Amino acid sequence: MKQVTAVVLGAGGRGRAYAQYALDFPNEMNIVAVAEPDETRRRTFAEMHGISEDRRFDDWETLLSQPRMADAILICTQDRMHYEPAIRALEQGYHVLLEKPMSNDLTECVSLAEAAKQVDRVFSVCHVLRYTPFFSTLKRVIEEGRIGDLVTIDMIENVGYWHQAHSFVRGNWSRAGESNPMIMAKSCHDMDILVWLAGADCAKLTSYGGLRHFTKENAPEGAPLRCLDGCPARDECAYYAPDIYFGVEDAKGLGLALTNDPSVEGIMEALRTGPYGRCVYHCDNDVVDHQVVAMEFENRITATFTMTAFTTDGGRTVKLMGTKGQIRAHMGKGVIEISDFKTGRVETIQLAMSAHGHGGGDRGIMKDFSELVRSGGKSESLSSAAVSVQSHVMAFAAEQSRLAHRSILIRDYMKEAVEGVFSS
């Protein structure tokens, strides 16, 4: 088996997660260079992967100014730093794995999809849910006709109260102008899965939602700007920072997102001085904390999608309604329940819970990407740029619908974006 060589732009959480594949399967992939502005993260990542000093860069521009040094590139920079390195990497002949979203600009998303068509390279977008046992099983059951013709989809993304506070109130994705609207930053995954399960592009949609809870008006009386500055509501507030990072099981692994020193002392210092210790009611966040989208697809399947911060469990819950039966499924529990209208029979599938990110999706996409690169890109990725652009169009359209209080025809919306590409 030919070993794929790769370089990584961005050694944060996503960069480390995807690059882990090379550590788990060293015969299949080898990381040979990294670009990361944070010196500690850059050094730690380079030492883990045995990267030489001359292939450690503090910015992506410097790395991509060098002659091509690997088969592939993993672009895991922040949302607003995806488009330019992706274009440059394609021009240099790299096979590209691009973290979602493709860009914070619709015209750039379409431009990337067009650029990918012009080169004989693999271009995969990290819509990792397509590679999970959970959603691939749902897709298979639908295609087998187990519930007849699919008619309606109801999907909920349970962001979880603590995750909302961490990422979308205190964290990097709290302000749409500095990252993306939340429907894009968090839920372009879900738009992509809805397209995949429906088996057709979206025709039109309408969206509602807003920022309801995480505002100054809802701050407890006397709440200071920071949790550790003597908050009188610490015993009642579900968002008290130390309780999240030391008490919520799923949040205990987030130490490296707060600080390069994930010890108890390091995390407490980060909460005293950094953004993750701020009171959730006194942040500068502006993204929504709840949103719904109603959709009709080209094949007349209808769908509703709800994204909400106000849940205890995380993951997605799905109900698929067909002409002969229905499916109820919970990604977080790995349970899929198939009911038959005629017989009344109910079959329950219990999937093994993956220890790998996104329910096994992170490992799944890396396996697929490495195989595609190894074959020279002879077949198209399940989550290629050409495929993934539809989900981005839907997310941007949903945000416009929410803000403008009107329905959006996707064909017209897409036409404007395409015209923007070819007129620029």
GROMACS .gro file of C-alpha atoms in nm:
model
  424
    1MET     CA    1   0.000   0.000   0.000
    2LYS     CA    2   0.142   0.336  -0.107
    3GLN     CA    3   0.183   0.576   0.184
    4VAL     CA    4   0.011   0.912   0.127
    5THR     CA    5   0.211   1.217   0.239
    6ALA     CA    6   0.028   1.523   0.365
    7VAL     CA    7   0.080   1.871   0.508
    8VAL     CA    8  -0.152   2.032   0.763
    9LEU     CA    9  -0.262   2.395   0.783
   10GLY     CA   10  -0.387   2.461   1.135
   11ALA     CA   11  -0.289   2.245   1.433
   12GLY     CA   12  -0.598   2.322   1.640
   13GLY     CA   13  -0.874   2.079   1.734
   14ARG     CA   14  -0.977   1.982   1.382
   15GLY     CA   15  -0.623   1.963   1.248
   16ARG     CA   16  -0.519   1.733   1.531
   17ALA     CA   17  -0.831   1.519   1.488
   18TYR     CA   18  -0.778   1.453   1.117
   19ALA     CA   19  -0.401   1.412   1.148
   20GLN     CA   20  -0.455   1.146   1.415
   21TYR     CA   21  -0.528   0.911   1.125
   22ALA     CA   22  -0.160   0.923   1.031
   23LEU     CA   23  -0.060   0.821   1.385
   24ASP     CA   24  -0.315   0.539   1.393
   25PHE     CA   25  -0.230   0.413   1.042
   26PRO     CA   26   0.131   0.516   0.971
   27ASN     CA   27   0.156   0.279   0.675
   28GLU     CA   28  -0.124   0.469   0.504
   29MET     CA   29  -0.042   0.833   0.577
   30ASN     CA   30   0.252   1.045   0.692
   31ILE     CA   31   0.228   1.413   0.794
   32VAL     CA   32   0.545   1.585   0.667
   33ALA     CA   33   0.482   1.957   0.735
   34VAL     CA   34   0.264   2.187   0.944
   35ALA     CA   35   0.167   2.555   0.944
   36GLU     CA   36   0.037   2.689   1.276
   37PRO     CA   37   0.078   3.042   1.422
   38ASP     CA   38   0.071   2.927   1.786
   39GLU     CA   39   0.427   2.823   1.868
   40THR     CA   40   0.332   2.572   2.139
   41ARG     CA   41   0.071   2.399   1.925
   42ARG     CA   42   0.306   2.397   1.628
   43ARG     CA   43   0.589   2.239   1.828
   44THR     CA   44   0.365   1.983   1.998
   45PHE     CA   45   0.204   1.879   1.669
   46ALA     CA   46   0.541   1.858   1.492
   47GLU     CA   47   0.692   1.644   1.765
   48MET     CA   48   0.395   1.406   1.760
   49HIS     CA   49   0.436   1.355   1.385
   50GLY     CA   50   0.815   1.369   1.368
   51ILE     CA   51   0.819   1.678   1.147
   52SER     CA   52   1.162   1.831   1.092
   53GLU     CA   53   1.238   2.190   1.195
   54ASP     CA   54   1.260   2.312   0.836
   55ARG     CA   55   0.903   2.198   0.770
   56ARG     CA   56   0.741   2.382   1.058
   57PHE     CA   57   0.583   2.711   0.948
   58ASP     CA   58   0.408   2.984   1.143
   59ASP     CA   59   0.165   3.072   0.864
   60TRP     CA   60   0.004   2.897   0.569
   61GLU     CA   61   0.131   3.154   0.317
   62THR     CA   62   0.492   3.059   0.386
   63LEU     CA   63   0.422   2.688   0.356
   64LEU     CA   64   0.240   2.732   0.025
   65SER     CA   65   0.518   2.956  -0.109
   66GLN     CA   66   0.740   2.646  -0.106
   67PRO     CA   67   0.747   2.388  -0.386
   68ARG     CA   68   0.483   2.120  -0.333
   69MET     CA   69   0.612   1.891  -0.058
   70ALA     CA   70   0.342   1.624  -0.029
   71ASP     CA   71   0.058   1.446  -0.207
   72ALA     CA   72  -0.217   1.612  -0.009
   73ILE     CA   73  -0.303   1.904   0.215
   74LEU     CA   74  -0.542   1.918   0.512
   75ILE     CA   75  -0.678   2.273   0.549
   76CYS     CA   76  -0.802   2.317   0.905
   77THR     CA   77  -0.772   2.692   0.953
   78GLN     CA   78  -1.050   2.917   1.084
   79ASP     CA   79  -1.361   2.965   0.869
   80ARG     CA   80  -1.244   3.288   0.706
   81MET     CA   81  -0.908   3.133   0.615
   82HIS     CA   82  -1.031   2.850   0.390
   83TYR     CA   83  -1.073   2.997   0.044
   84GLU     CA   84  -0.729   3.137  -0.037
   85PRO     CA   85  -0.521   2.841   0.083
   86ALA     CA   86  -0.757   2.600  -0.095
   87ILE     CA   87  -0.718   2.784  -0.427
   88ARG     CA   88  -0.340   2.806  -0.384
   89ALA     CA   89  -0.316   2.437  -0.293
   90LEU     CA   90  -0.512   2.333  -0.602
   91GLU     CA   91  -0.288   2.548  -0.820
   92GLN     CA   92   0.017   2.375  -0.674
   93GLY     CA   93  -0.123   2.029  -0.744
   94TYR     CA   94  -0.218   1.918  -0.393
   95HIS     CA   95  -0.510   1.685  -0.330
   96VAL     CA   96  -0.724   1.887  -0.085
   97LEU     CA   97  -0.918   1.801   0.228
   98LEU     CA   98  -1.096   2.121   0.337
   99GLU     CA   99  -1.262   2.166   0.673
  100LYS     CA  100  -1.618   2.291   0.649
  101PRO     CA  101  -1.749   2.544   0.577
  102MET     CA  102  -1.579   2.598   0.242
  103SER     CA  103  -1.593   2.974   0.291
  104ASN     CA  104  -1.790   3.244   0.470
  105ASP     CA  105  -1.884   3.385   0.129
  106LEU     CA  106  -2.127   3.211  -0.109
  107THR     CA  107  -1.952   3.333  -0.423
  108GLU     CA  108  -1.625   3.187  -0.295
  109CYS     CA  109  -1.795   2.854  -0.225
  110VAL     CA  110  -1.918   2.836  -0.583
  111SER     CA  111  -1.576   2.947  -0.706
  112LEU     CA  112  -1.410   2.661  -0.518
  113ALA     CA  113  -1.652   2.411  -0.667
  114GLU     CA  114  -1.574   2.545  -1.015
  115ALA     CA  115  -1.198   2.540  -0.949
  116ALA     CA  116  -1.219   2.177  -0.838
  117LYS     CA  117  -1.370   2.083  -1.174
  118GLN     CA  118  -1.071   2.226  -1.359
  119VAL     CA  119  -0.804   2.013  -1.190
  120ASP     CA  120  -0.741   1.641  -1.178
  121ARG     CA  121  -0.718   1.640  -0.799
  122VAL     CA  122  -0.923   1.504  -0.510
  123PHE     CA  123  -1.113   1.785  -0.334
  124SER     CA  124  -1.306   1.662  -0.030
  125VAL     CA  125  -1.499   1.886   0.209
  126CYS     CA  126  -1.523   1.765   0.568
  127HIS     CA  127  -1.892   1.679   0.575
  128VAL     CA  128  -1.798   1.394   0.804
  129LEU     CA  129  -2.153   1.284   0.889
  130ARG     CA  130  -2.179   1.107   0.553
  131TYR     CA  131  -1.902   0.876   0.670
  132THR     CA  132  -2.060   0.774   1.000
  133PRO     CA  133  -2.213   0.429   1.053
  134PHE     CA  134  -2.526   0.608   1.178
  135PHE     CA  135  -2.610   0.811   0.869
  136SER     CA  136  -2.475   0.557   0.620
  137THR     CA  137  -2.712   0.302   0.778
  138LEU     CA  138  -3.006   0.543   0.745
  139LYS     CA  139  -2.916   0.600   0.380
  140ARG     CA  140  -2.896   0.226   0.315
  141VAL     CA  141  -3.233   0.156   0.481
  142ILE     CA  142  -3.400   0.427   0.272
  143GLU     CA  143  -3.246   0.296  -0.052
  144GLU     CA  144  -3.357  -0.060   0.033
  145GLY     CA  145  -3.716   0.067   0.033
  146ARG     CA  146  -3.778  -0.045   0.389
  147ILE     CA  147  -4.018   0.246   0.451
  148GLY     CA  148  -4.141   0.277   0.092
  149ASP     CA  149  -4.095   0.615  -0.072
  150LEU     CA  150  -3.950   0.875   0.163
  151VAL     CA  151  -4.194   1.167   0.201
  152THR     CA  152  -4.098   1.370   0.509
  153ILE     CA  153  -3.786   1.427   0.718
  154ASP     CA  154  -3.776   1.581   1.065
  155MET     CA  155  -3.425   1.645   1.200
  156ILE     CA  156  -3.306   1.812   1.519
  157GLU     CA  157  -2.953   1.919   1.597
  158ASN     CA  158  -2.925   1.913   1.974
  159VAL     CA  159  -2.633   2.151   2.018
  160GLY     CA  160  -2.645   2.116   2.395
  161TYR     CA  161  -2.646   2.398   2.650
  162TRP     CA  162  -2.276   2.361   2.741
  163HIS     CA  163  -2.160   2.335   2.376
  164GLN     CA  164  -2.353   2.649   2.285
  165ALA     CA  165  -2.187   2.833   2.573
  166HIS     CA  166  -1.840   2.708   2.482
  167SER     CA  167  -1.836   2.751   2.103
  168PHE     CA  168  -2.109   2.997   2.014
  169VAL     CA  169  -2.127   3.236   2.310
  170ARG     CA  170  -1.774   3.247   2.450
  171GLY     CA  171  -1.581   3.086   2.165
  172ASN     CA  172  -1.454   3.130   1.810
  173TRP     CA  173  -1.793   3.104   1.642
  174SER     CA  174  -1.985   3.350   1.860
  175ARG     CA  175  -1.996   3.636   1.608
  176ALA     CA  176  -2.122   3.588   1.253
  177GLY     CA  177  -1.908   3.868   1.116
  178GLU     CA  178  -1.589   3.705   1.241
  179SER     CA  179  -1.673   3.346   1.145
  180ASN     CA  180  -2.011   3.255   0.994
  181PRO     CA  181  -2.380   3.258   1.081
  182MET     CA  182  -2.450   2.964   1.309
  183ILE     CA  183  -2.661   2.785   1.047
  184MET     CA  184  -2.341   2.770   0.842
  185ALA     CA  185  -2.077   2.726   1.112
  186LYS     CA  186  -2.264   2.448   1.294
  187SER     CA  187  -2.537   2.321   1.067
  188CYS     CA  188  -2.404   2.305   0.711
  189HIS     CA  189  -2.338   1.943   0.821
  190ASP     CA  190  -2.711   1.901   0.863
  191MET     CA  191  -2.803   2.074   0.538
  192ASP     CA  192  -2.564   1.834   0.364
  193ILE     CA  193  -2.715   1.525   0.530
  194LEU     CA  194  -3.068   1.638   0.442
  195VAL     CA  195  -2.970   1.666   0.074
  196TRP     CA  196  -2.808   1.322   0.090
  197LEU     CA  197  -3.102   1.151   0.260
  198ALA     CA  198  -3.358   1.324   0.036
  199GLY     CA  199  -3.162   1.229  -0.276
  200ALA     CA  200  -3.233   1.563  -0.445
  201ASP     CA  201  -3.134   1.929  -0.429
  202CYS     CA  202  -3.337   2.172  -0.221
  203ALA     CA  203  -3.593   2.375  -0.421
  204LYS     CA  204  -3.705   2.633  -0.163
  205LEU     CA  205  -3.688   2.705   0.208
  206THR     CA  206  -3.801   2.934   0.487
  207SER     CA  207  -3.627   2.994   0.819
  208TYR     CA  208  -3.699   3.151   1.158
  209GLY     CA  209  -3.498   3.196   1.475
  210GLY     CA  210  -3.280   3.432   1.671
  211LEU     CA  211  -3.074   3.503   1.981
  212ARG     CA  212  -3.318   3.463   2.269
  213HIS     CA  213  -3.133   3.378   2.589
  214PHE     CA  214  -2.764   3.471   2.590
  215THR     CA  215  -2.807   3.846   2.624
  216LYS     CA  216  -2.733   4.108   2.890
  217GLU     CA  217  -3.105   4.139   2.966
  218ASN     CA  218  -3.107   3.781   3.097
  219ALA     CA  219  -2.805   3.816   3.327
  220PRO     CA  220  -2.873   3.724   3.692
  221GLU     CA  221  -2.883   4.022   3.924
  222GLY     CA  222  -2.532   4.125   4.022
  223ALA     CA  223  -2.360   3.890   3.774
  224PRO     CA  224  -2.005   4.017   3.703
  225LEU     CA  225  -1.837   4.014   3.362
  226ARG     CA  226  -1.643   3.698   3.454
  227CYS     CA  227  -1.762   3.384   3.634
  228LEU     CA  228  -1.468   3.381   3.875
  229ASP     CA  229  -1.518   3.742   3.984
  230GLY     CA  230  -1.758   3.644   4.263
  231CYS     CA  231  -2.078   3.561   4.075
  232PRO     CA  232  -2.374   3.547   4.318
  233ALA     CA  233  -2.556   3.304   4.084
  234ARG     CA  234  -2.277   3.045   4.063
  235ASP     CA  235  -2.479   2.779   4.247
  236GLU     CA  236  -2.782   2.816   4.019
  237CYS     CA  237  -2.629   2.903   3.681
  238ALA     CA  238  -2.591   2.610   3.440
  239TYR     CA  239  -2.330   2.809   3.248
  240TYR     CA  240  -2.090   2.877   3.536
  241ALA     CA  241  -1.762   2.813   3.356
  242PRO     CA  242  -1.576   2.591   3.609
  243ASP     CA  243  -1.882   2.365   3.636
  244ILE     CA  244  -1.880   2.313   3.259
  245TYR     CA  245  -1.510   2.243   3.210
  246PHE     CA  246  -1.467   2.032   3.523
  247GLY     CA  247  -1.818   1.893   3.568
  248VAL     CA  248  -1.970   1.815   3.226
  249GLU     CA  249  -1.827   1.486   3.103
  250ASP     CA  250  -1.833   1.579   2.732
  251ALA     CA  251  -1.663   1.911   2.804
  252LYS     CA  252  -1.371   1.774   3.004
  253GLY     CA  253  -1.163   1.720   2.691
  254LEU     CA  254  -1.183   2.085   2.587
  255GLY     CA  255  -0.888   2.201   2.793
  256LEU     CA  256  -0.665   2.251   2.489
  257ALA     CA  257  -0.927   2.481   2.339
  258LEU     CA  258  -0.885   2.708   2.641
  259THR     CA  259  -0.511   2.692   2.695
  260ASN     CA  260  -0.191   2.515   2.598
  261ASP     CA  261  -0.166   2.410   2.964
  262PRO     CA  262  -0.468   2.181   3.022
  263SER     CA  263  -0.384   2.113   3.387
  264VAL     CA  264  -0.636   2.219   3.653
  265GLU     CA  265  -0.421   2.524   3.730
  266GLY     CA  266  -0.383   2.608   3.360
  267ILE     CA  267  -0.756   2.586   3.293
  268MET     CA  268  -0.842   2.794   3.600
  269GLU     CA  269  -0.597   3.063   3.486
  270ALA     CA  270  -0.755   3.059   3.141
  271LEU     CA  271  -1.098   3.104   3.298
  272ARG     CA  272  -0.970   3.397   3.505
  273THR     CA  273  -0.819   3.578   3.206
  274GLY     CA  274  -0.939   3.431   2.876
  275PRO     CA  275  -1.264   3.442   2.676
  276TYR     CA  276  -1.399   3.111   2.809
  277GLY     CA  277  -1.432   3.249   3.162
  278ARG     CA  278  -1.670   3.526   3.062
  279CYS     CA  279  -2.027   3.536   3.186
  280VAL     CA  280  -2.245   3.403   2.902
  281TYR     CA  281  -2.479   3.700   2.954
  282HIS     CA  282  -2.199   3.956   2.917
  283CYS     CA  283  -2.027   3.835   2.599
  284ASP     CA  284  -2.023   4.002   2.257
  285ASN     CA  285  -2.198   3.709   2.084
  286ASP     CA  286  -2.456   3.769   1.812
  287VAL     CA  287  -2.525   3.429   1.651
  288VAL     CA  288  -2.861   3.261   1.708
  289ASP     CA  289  -2.927   3.015   1.988
  290HIS     CA  290  -3.227   2.855   1.812
  291GLN     CA  291  -3.333   2.830   1.449
  292VAL     CA  292  -3.575   2.628   1.236
  293VAL     CA  293  -3.571   2.569   0.860
  294ALA     CA  294  -3.858   2.432   0.648
  295MET     CA  295  -3.755   2.289   0.310
  296GLU     CA  296  -3.898   2.136  -0.006
  297PHE     CA  297  -3.670   1.934  -0.233
  298GLU     CA  298  -3.680   1.894  -0.610
  299ASN     CA  299  -3.837   1.546  -0.571
  300ARG     CA  300  -4.117   1.691  -0.350
  301ILE     CA  301  -3.979   1.550  -0.025
  302THR     CA  302  -4.032   1.801   0.256
  303ALA     CA  303  -3.813   1.846   0.562
  304THR     CA  304  -3.794   2.043   0.883
  305PHE     CA  305  -3.471   2.112   1.065
  306THR     CA  306  -3.433   2.251   1.416
  307MET     CA  307  -3.107   2.372   1.569
  308THR     CA  308  -3.132   2.448   1.939
  309ALA     CA  309  -2.896   2.522   2.225
  310PHE     CA  310  -3.146   2.421   2.489
  311THR     CA  311  -3.090   2.048   2.529
  312THR     CA  312  -2.896   1.830   2.770
  313ASP     CA  313  -2.803   1.566   2.514
  314GLY     CA  314  -2.592   1.632   2.206
  315GLY     CA  315  -2.602   1.488   1.857
  316ARG     CA  316  -2.878   1.456   1.603
  317THR     CA  317  -3.223   1.301   1.627
  318VAL     CA  318  -3.403   1.208   1.306
  319LYS     CA  319  -3.748   1.091   1.201
  320LEU     CA  320  -3.790   0.967   0.844
  321MET     CA  321  -4.149   0.913   0.728
  322GLY     CA  322  -4.229   0.704   0.422
  323THR     CA  323  -4.526   0.552   0.242
  324LYS     CA  324  -4.480   0.210   0.405
  325GLY     CA  325  -4.318   0.288   0.736
  326GLN     CA  326  -4.107   0.520   0.946
  327ILE     CA  327  -3.763   0.545   1.104
  328ARG     CA  328  -3.684   0.706   1.438
  329ALA     CA  329  -3.314   0.744   1.512
  330HIS     CA  330  -3.087   0.899   1.776
  331MET     CA  331  -2.726   0.950   1.674
  332GLY     CA  332  -2.604   1.011   2.028
  333LYS     CA  333  -2.739   0.673   2.140
  334GLY     CA  334  -2.665   0.487   1.815
  335VAL     CA  335  -3.026   0.365   1.797
  336ILE     CA  336  -3.227   0.325   1.475
  337GLU     CA  337  -3.589   0.204   1.501
  338ILE     CA  338  -3.767   0.093   1.182
  339SER     CA  339  -4.146   0.050   1.192
  340ASP     CA  340  -4.359  -0.119   0.924
  341PHE     CA  341  -4.715   0.012   0.877
  342LYS     CA  342  -4.866  -0.314   0.745
  343THR     CA  343  -4.719  -0.566   0.986
  344GLY     CA  344  -4.665  -0.341   1.286
  345ARG     CA  345  -4.323  -0.496   1.317
  346VAL     CA  346  -4.056  -0.278   1.478
  347GLU     CA  347  -3.688  -0.352   1.418
  348THR     CA  348  -3.425  -0.188   1.635
  349ILE     CA  349  -3.067  -0.150   1.519
  350GLN     CA  350  -2.816  -0.075   1.792
  351LEU     CA  351  -2.491   0.056   1.646
  352ALA     CA  352  -2.163   0.030   1.831
  353MET     CA  353  -2.065   0.369   1.967
  354SER     CA  354  -1.745   0.495   1.805
  355ALA     CA  355  -1.468   0.637   2.020
  356HIS     CA  356  -1.360   0.853   1.725
  357GLY     CA  357  -1.481   1.206   1.650
  358HIS     CA  358  -1.826   1.279   1.506
  359GLY     CA  359  -1.947   0.923   1.565
  360GLY     CA  360  -1.667   0.775   1.356
  361GLY     CA  361  -1.702   1.031   1.080
  362ASP     CA  362  -1.355   1.183   1.131
  363ARG     CA  363  -1.184   0.848   1.078
  364GLY     CA  364  -1.425   0.757   0.798
  365ILE     CA  365  -1.350   1.063   0.588
  366MET     CA  366  -0.974   1.025   0.640
  367LYS     CA  367  -0.984   0.664   0.527
  368ASP     CA  368  -1.185   0.762   0.219
  369PHE     CA  369  -0.962   1.060   0.142
  370SER     CA  370  -0.639   0.862   0.170
  371GLU     CA  371  -0.779   0.590  -0.057
  372LEU     CA  372  -0.888   0.847  -0.315
  373VAL     CA  373  -0.546   1.014  -0.311
  374ARG     CA  374  -0.373   0.677  -0.335
  375SER     CA  375  -0.574   0.596  -0.647
  376GLY     CA  376  -0.483   0.930  -0.805
  377GLY     CA  377  -0.830   1.077  -0.774
  378LYS     CA  378  -0.986   0.842  -1.027
  379SER     CA  379  -1.323   0.857  -0.850
  380GLU     CA  380  -1.509   1.146  -0.688
  381SER     CA  381  -1.534   1.198  -0.315
  382LEU     CA  382  -1.866   1.136  -0.141
  383SER     CA  383  -1.828   1.491  -0.008
  384SER     CA  384  -1.662   1.664  -0.302
  385ALA     CA  385  -1.668   2.041  -0.344
  386ALA     CA  386  -1.919   2.004  -0.627
  387VAL     CA  387  -2.154   1.810  -0.399
  388SER     CA  388  -2.091   2.014  -0.084
  389VAL     CA  389  -2.171   2.351  -0.238
  390GLN     CA  390  -2.546   2.271  -0.227
  391SER     CA  391  -2.545   2.255   0.154
  392HIS     CA  392  -2.364   2.588   0.170
  393VAL     CA  393  -2.618   2.748  -0.062
  394MET     CA  394  -2.896   2.618   0.165
  395ALA     CA  395  -2.730   2.754   0.480
  396PHE     CA  396  -2.670   3.099   0.334
  397ALA     CA  397  -3.025   3.104   0.195
  398ALA     CA  398  -3.168   3.002   0.533
  399GLU     CA  399  -2.987   3.289   0.702
  400GLN     CA  400  -3.114   3.536   0.440
  401SER     CA  401  -3.466   3.398   0.486
  402ARG     CA  402  -3.441   3.439   0.864
  403LEU     CA  403  -3.319   3.797   0.839
  404ALA     CA  404  -3.550   3.906   0.556
  405HIS     CA  405  -3.858   3.716   0.676
  406ARG     CA  406  -3.926   3.558   0.338
  407SER     CA  407  -3.903   3.231   0.150
  408ILE     CA  408  -3.604   3.169  -0.079
  409LEU     CA  409  -3.609   2.991  -0.415
  410ILE     CA  410  -3.278   2.808  -0.421
  411ARG     CA  411  -3.246   2.806  -0.799
  412ASP     CA  412  -3.264   3.186  -0.815
  413TYR     CA  413  -3.035   3.223  -0.516
  414MET     CA  414  -2.779   2.988  -0.672
  415LYS     CA  415  -2.801   3.168  -1.005
  416GLU     CA  416  -2.695   3.494  -0.842
  417ALA     CA  417  -2.394   3.324  -0.685
  418VAL     CA  418  -2.286   3.161  -1.012
  419GLU     CA  419  -2.319   3.490  -1.197
  420GLY     CA  420  -2.100   3.645  -0.927
  421VAL     CA  421  -1.827   3.388  -0.996
  422PHE     CA  422  -1.822   3.427  -1.372
  423SER     CA  423  -1.848   3.806  -1.364
  424SER     CA  424  -1.556   3.844  -1.125
   0.00000   0.00000   0.00000
